[in-house]
Each structure stands twice: as C-alpha cells, then as structure tokens.
Rosetta silent file (secondary structure, phi, psi, omega in degrees, C-alpha in Angstrom):
SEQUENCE: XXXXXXXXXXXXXXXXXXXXXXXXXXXXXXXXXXXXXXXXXXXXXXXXXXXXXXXXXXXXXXXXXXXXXXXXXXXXXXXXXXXXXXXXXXXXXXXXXXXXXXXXXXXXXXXXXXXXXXXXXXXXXX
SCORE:     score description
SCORE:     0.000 S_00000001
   1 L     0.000  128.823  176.126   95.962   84.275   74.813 S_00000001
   2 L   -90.726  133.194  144.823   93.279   81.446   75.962 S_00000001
   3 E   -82.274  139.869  154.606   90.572   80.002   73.537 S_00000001
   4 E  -118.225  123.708 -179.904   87.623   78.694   74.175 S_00000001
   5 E  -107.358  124.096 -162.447   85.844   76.031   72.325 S_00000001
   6 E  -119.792  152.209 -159.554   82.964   74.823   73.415 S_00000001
   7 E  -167.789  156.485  176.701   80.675   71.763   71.867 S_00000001
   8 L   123.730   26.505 -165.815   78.487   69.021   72.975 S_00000001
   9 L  -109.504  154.552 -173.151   75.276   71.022   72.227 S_00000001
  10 L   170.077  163.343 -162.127   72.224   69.499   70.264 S_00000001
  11 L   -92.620  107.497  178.247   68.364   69.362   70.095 S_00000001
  12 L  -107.507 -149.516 -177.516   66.901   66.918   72.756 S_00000001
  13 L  -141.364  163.827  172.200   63.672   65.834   74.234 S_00000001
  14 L   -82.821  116.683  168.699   62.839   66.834   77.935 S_00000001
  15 L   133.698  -22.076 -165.929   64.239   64.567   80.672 S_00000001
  16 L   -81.099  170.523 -158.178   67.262   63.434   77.969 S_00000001
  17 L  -113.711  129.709  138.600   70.938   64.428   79.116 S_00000001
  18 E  -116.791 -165.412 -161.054   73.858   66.052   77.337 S_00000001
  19 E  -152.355  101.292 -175.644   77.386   66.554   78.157 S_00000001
  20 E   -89.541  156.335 -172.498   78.846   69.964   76.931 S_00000001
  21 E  -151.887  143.654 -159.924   82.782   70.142   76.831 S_00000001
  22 E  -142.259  116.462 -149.653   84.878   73.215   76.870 S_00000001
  23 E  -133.415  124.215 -176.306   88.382   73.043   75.387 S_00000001
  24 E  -132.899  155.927 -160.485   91.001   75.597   75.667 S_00000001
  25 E  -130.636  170.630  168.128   93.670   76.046   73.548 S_00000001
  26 L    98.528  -22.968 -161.057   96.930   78.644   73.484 S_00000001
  27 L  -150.699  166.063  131.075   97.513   78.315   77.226 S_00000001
  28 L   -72.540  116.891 -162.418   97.189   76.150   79.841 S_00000001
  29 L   -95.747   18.239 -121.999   93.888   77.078   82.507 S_00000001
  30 L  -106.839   -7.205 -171.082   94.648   74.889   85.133 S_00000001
  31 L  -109.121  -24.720 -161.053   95.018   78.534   87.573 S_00000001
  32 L   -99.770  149.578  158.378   91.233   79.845   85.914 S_00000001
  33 L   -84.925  144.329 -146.737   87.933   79.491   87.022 S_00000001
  34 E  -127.737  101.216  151.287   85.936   78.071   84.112 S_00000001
  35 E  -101.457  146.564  157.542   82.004   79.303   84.162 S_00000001
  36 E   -80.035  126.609  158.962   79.158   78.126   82.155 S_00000001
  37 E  -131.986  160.910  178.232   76.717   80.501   81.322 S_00000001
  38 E  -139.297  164.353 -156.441   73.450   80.364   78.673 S_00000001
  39 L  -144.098   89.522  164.466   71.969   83.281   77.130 S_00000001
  40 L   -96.878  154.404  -65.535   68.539   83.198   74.753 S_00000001
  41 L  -130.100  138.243  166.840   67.658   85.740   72.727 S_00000001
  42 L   103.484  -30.475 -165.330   65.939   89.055   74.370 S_00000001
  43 L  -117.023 -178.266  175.288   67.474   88.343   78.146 S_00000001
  44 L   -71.511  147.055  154.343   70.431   88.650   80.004 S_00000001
  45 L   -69.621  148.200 -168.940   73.291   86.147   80.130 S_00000001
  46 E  -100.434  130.057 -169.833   73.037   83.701   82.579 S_00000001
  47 E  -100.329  144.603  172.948   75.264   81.914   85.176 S_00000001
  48 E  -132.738  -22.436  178.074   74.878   78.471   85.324 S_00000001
  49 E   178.550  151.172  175.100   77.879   76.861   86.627 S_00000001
  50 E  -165.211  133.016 -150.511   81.384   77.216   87.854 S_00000001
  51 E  -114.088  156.551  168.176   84.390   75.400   88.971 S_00000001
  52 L  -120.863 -157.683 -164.687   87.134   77.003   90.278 S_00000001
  53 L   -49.511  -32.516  177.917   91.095   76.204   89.689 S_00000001
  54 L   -87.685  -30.542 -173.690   91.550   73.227   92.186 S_00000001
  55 L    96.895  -15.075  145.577   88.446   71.985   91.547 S_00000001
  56 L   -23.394  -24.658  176.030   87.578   72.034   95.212 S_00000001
  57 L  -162.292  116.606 -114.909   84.815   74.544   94.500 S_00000001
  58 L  -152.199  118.970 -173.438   82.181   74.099   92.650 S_00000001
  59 E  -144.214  160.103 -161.838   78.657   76.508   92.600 S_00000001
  60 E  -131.417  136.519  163.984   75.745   76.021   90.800 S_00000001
  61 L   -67.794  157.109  165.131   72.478   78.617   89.929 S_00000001
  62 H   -33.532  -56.352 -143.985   69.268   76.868   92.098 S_00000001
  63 H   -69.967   -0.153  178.339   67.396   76.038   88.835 S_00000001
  64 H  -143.336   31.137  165.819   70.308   73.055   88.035 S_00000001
  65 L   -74.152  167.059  141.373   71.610   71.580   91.429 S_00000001
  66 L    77.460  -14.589  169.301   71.174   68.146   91.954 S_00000001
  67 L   -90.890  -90.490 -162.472   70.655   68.153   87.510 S_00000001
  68 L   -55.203  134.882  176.907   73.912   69.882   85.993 S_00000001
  69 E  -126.756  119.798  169.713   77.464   68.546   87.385 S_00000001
  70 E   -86.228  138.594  169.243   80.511   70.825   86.394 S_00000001
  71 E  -153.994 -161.773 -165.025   84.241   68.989   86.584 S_00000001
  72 E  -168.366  133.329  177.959   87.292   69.775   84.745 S_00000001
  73 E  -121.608   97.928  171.244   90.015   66.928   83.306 S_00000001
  74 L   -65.264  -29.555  161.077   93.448   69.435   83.891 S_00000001
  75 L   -32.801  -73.481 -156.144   94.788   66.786   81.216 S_00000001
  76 L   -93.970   -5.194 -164.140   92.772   67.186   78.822 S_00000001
  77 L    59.196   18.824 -147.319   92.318   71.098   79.039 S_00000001
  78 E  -134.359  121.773  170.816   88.859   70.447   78.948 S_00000001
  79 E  -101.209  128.782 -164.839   85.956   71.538   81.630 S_00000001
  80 E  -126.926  141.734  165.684   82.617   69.537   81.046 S_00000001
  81 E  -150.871  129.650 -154.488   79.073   70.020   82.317 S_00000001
  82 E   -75.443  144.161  165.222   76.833   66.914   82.375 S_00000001
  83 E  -135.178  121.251  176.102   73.163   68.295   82.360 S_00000001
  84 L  -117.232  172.801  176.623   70.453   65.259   83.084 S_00000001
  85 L    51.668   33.794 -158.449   66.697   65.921   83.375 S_00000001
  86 L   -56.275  119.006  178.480   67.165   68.401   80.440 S_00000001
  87 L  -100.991  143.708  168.267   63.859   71.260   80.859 S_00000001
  88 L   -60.683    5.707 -164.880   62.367   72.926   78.074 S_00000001
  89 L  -103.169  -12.889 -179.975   63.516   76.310   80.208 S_00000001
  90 L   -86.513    4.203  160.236   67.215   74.690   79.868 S_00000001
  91 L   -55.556  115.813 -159.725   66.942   75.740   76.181 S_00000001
  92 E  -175.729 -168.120 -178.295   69.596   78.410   75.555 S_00000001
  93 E  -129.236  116.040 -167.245   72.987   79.292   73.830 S_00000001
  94 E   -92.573  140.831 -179.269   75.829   77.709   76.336 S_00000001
  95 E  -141.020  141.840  154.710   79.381   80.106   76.577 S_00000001
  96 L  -108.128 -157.826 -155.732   81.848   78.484   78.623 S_00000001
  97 L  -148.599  162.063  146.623   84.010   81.285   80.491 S_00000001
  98 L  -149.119  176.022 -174.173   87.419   81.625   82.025 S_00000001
  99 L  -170.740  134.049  143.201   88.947   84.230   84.734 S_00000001
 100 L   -82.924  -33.074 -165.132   92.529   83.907   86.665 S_00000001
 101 L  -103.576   14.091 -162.684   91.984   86.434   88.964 S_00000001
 102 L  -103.304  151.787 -175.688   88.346   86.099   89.828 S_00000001
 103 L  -112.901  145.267 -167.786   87.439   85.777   93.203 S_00000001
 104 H   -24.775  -34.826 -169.589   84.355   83.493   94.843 S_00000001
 105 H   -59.388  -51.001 -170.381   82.430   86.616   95.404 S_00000001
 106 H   -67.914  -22.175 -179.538   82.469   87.541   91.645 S_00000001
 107 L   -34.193  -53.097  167.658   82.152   83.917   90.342 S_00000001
 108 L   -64.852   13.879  166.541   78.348   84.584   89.141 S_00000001
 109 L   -63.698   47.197  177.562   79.450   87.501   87.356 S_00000001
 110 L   -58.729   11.289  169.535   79.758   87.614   83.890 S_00000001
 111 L   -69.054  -67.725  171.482   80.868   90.661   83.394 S_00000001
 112 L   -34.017    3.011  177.288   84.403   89.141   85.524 S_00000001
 113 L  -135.140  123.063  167.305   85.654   87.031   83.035 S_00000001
 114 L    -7.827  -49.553 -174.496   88.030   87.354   80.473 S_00000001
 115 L  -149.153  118.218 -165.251   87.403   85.015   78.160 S_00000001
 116 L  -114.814  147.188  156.909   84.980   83.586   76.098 S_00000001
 117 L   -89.919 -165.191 -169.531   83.791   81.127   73.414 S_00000001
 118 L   -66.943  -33.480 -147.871   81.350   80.906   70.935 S_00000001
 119 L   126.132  103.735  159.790   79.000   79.257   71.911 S_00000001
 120 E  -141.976  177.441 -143.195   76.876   76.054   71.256 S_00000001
 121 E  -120.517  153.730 -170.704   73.232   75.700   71.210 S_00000001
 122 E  -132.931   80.413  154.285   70.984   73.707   73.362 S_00000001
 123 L   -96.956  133.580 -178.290   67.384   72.936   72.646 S_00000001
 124 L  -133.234  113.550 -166.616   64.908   71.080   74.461 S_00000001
 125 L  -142.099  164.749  178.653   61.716   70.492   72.927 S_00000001
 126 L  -105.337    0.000    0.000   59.315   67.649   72.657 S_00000001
C-alpha cells in the first residue's frame, strides 16, 4: 500500500512562491505517475500537474505553464511542485496523486488514480 503525504502549503501574498512536496511512504513509486491536483470548496477537483515515472514527461493545465514546475527526487520518494507568481485563483486545497498503470491519455483524470493524500492548503491573498 502507497501513502501520500503531502506539505509545503501556507498563506501567501500574490506574486510570492511556494514549493509543495509529496512524500510516499510503504512502497517505492519510482514506476507511478504522481499528479497534483487542487480542489476549493463547491467545484470539481482539478488537474494541475503531472510527471510521469521516468520523468521524461511532464504536462501541465494552461493556467500554470511557464509558473508551476513539477520534478520528482526517486531518492528521496518525494515529487515537488515549485509554484512562482502565486494568483489569488491559485488558492485551493493541493492532493498529490499516484497511478502505475495510468496511461498519457488519462493523466488529467482524476478519477485514474489510485492513490491519494490529504491534502494541504494554499492561500493567496493580499
């Protein structure tokens, strides 16, 4: 069984950066693709980012290219995603994700993935 813990979440100002980190424990994931998704209250979960097992491929929603960078340290167990130029619309509740079997079509899916954490919180306010 994989866990996922995910942290690095905190109340910011708009334009400031954080660095969320996603830590799995029980297993090694080094085969799964690891998505980010954010979810606030009322809406649908969201895809936001997603690397997949080599690390070789790497998709993003529009609203966070060229801000949000997804990578993964197979070391460390740990998949991180850097968010700069933080928008008050990037306010949300962050889930990291994992899937062995999922395939590129399916990446934006959340429905496709196995396994989830908790959660950490994100706010961006002035």
């Amino acid at each position: 069984q994989l866990q996922l813990v995910e942290s690095g979440g905190g109340t910011v100002q708009p334009g400031d950066s954080l660095r969320l980190s996603c830590a799995a424990s029980g297993r090694t994931f080094n085969q799964h693709t690891i998505g980010w998704f954010r979810q606030v209250p009322g809406k649908e979960r969201e895809f936001v980012a997603a690397i997949r097992w080599n690390s070789r491929t790497t998709v993003y929603t529009d609203s966070v290219k060229g801000r949000f960078t997804i990578s993964r340290d197979s070391n460390q167990n740990t998949v991180y995603l850097q968010m700069n130029s933080l928008k008050p619309d990037d306010t949300a509740l962050y889930y990291c994700a994992a899937d062995k079997a999922l395939i590129l079509s399916s990446i934006r899916d959340h429905a496709q993935y196995d396994y989830w954490g908790q959660g950490t919180q994100v706010t961006v306010s002035s």
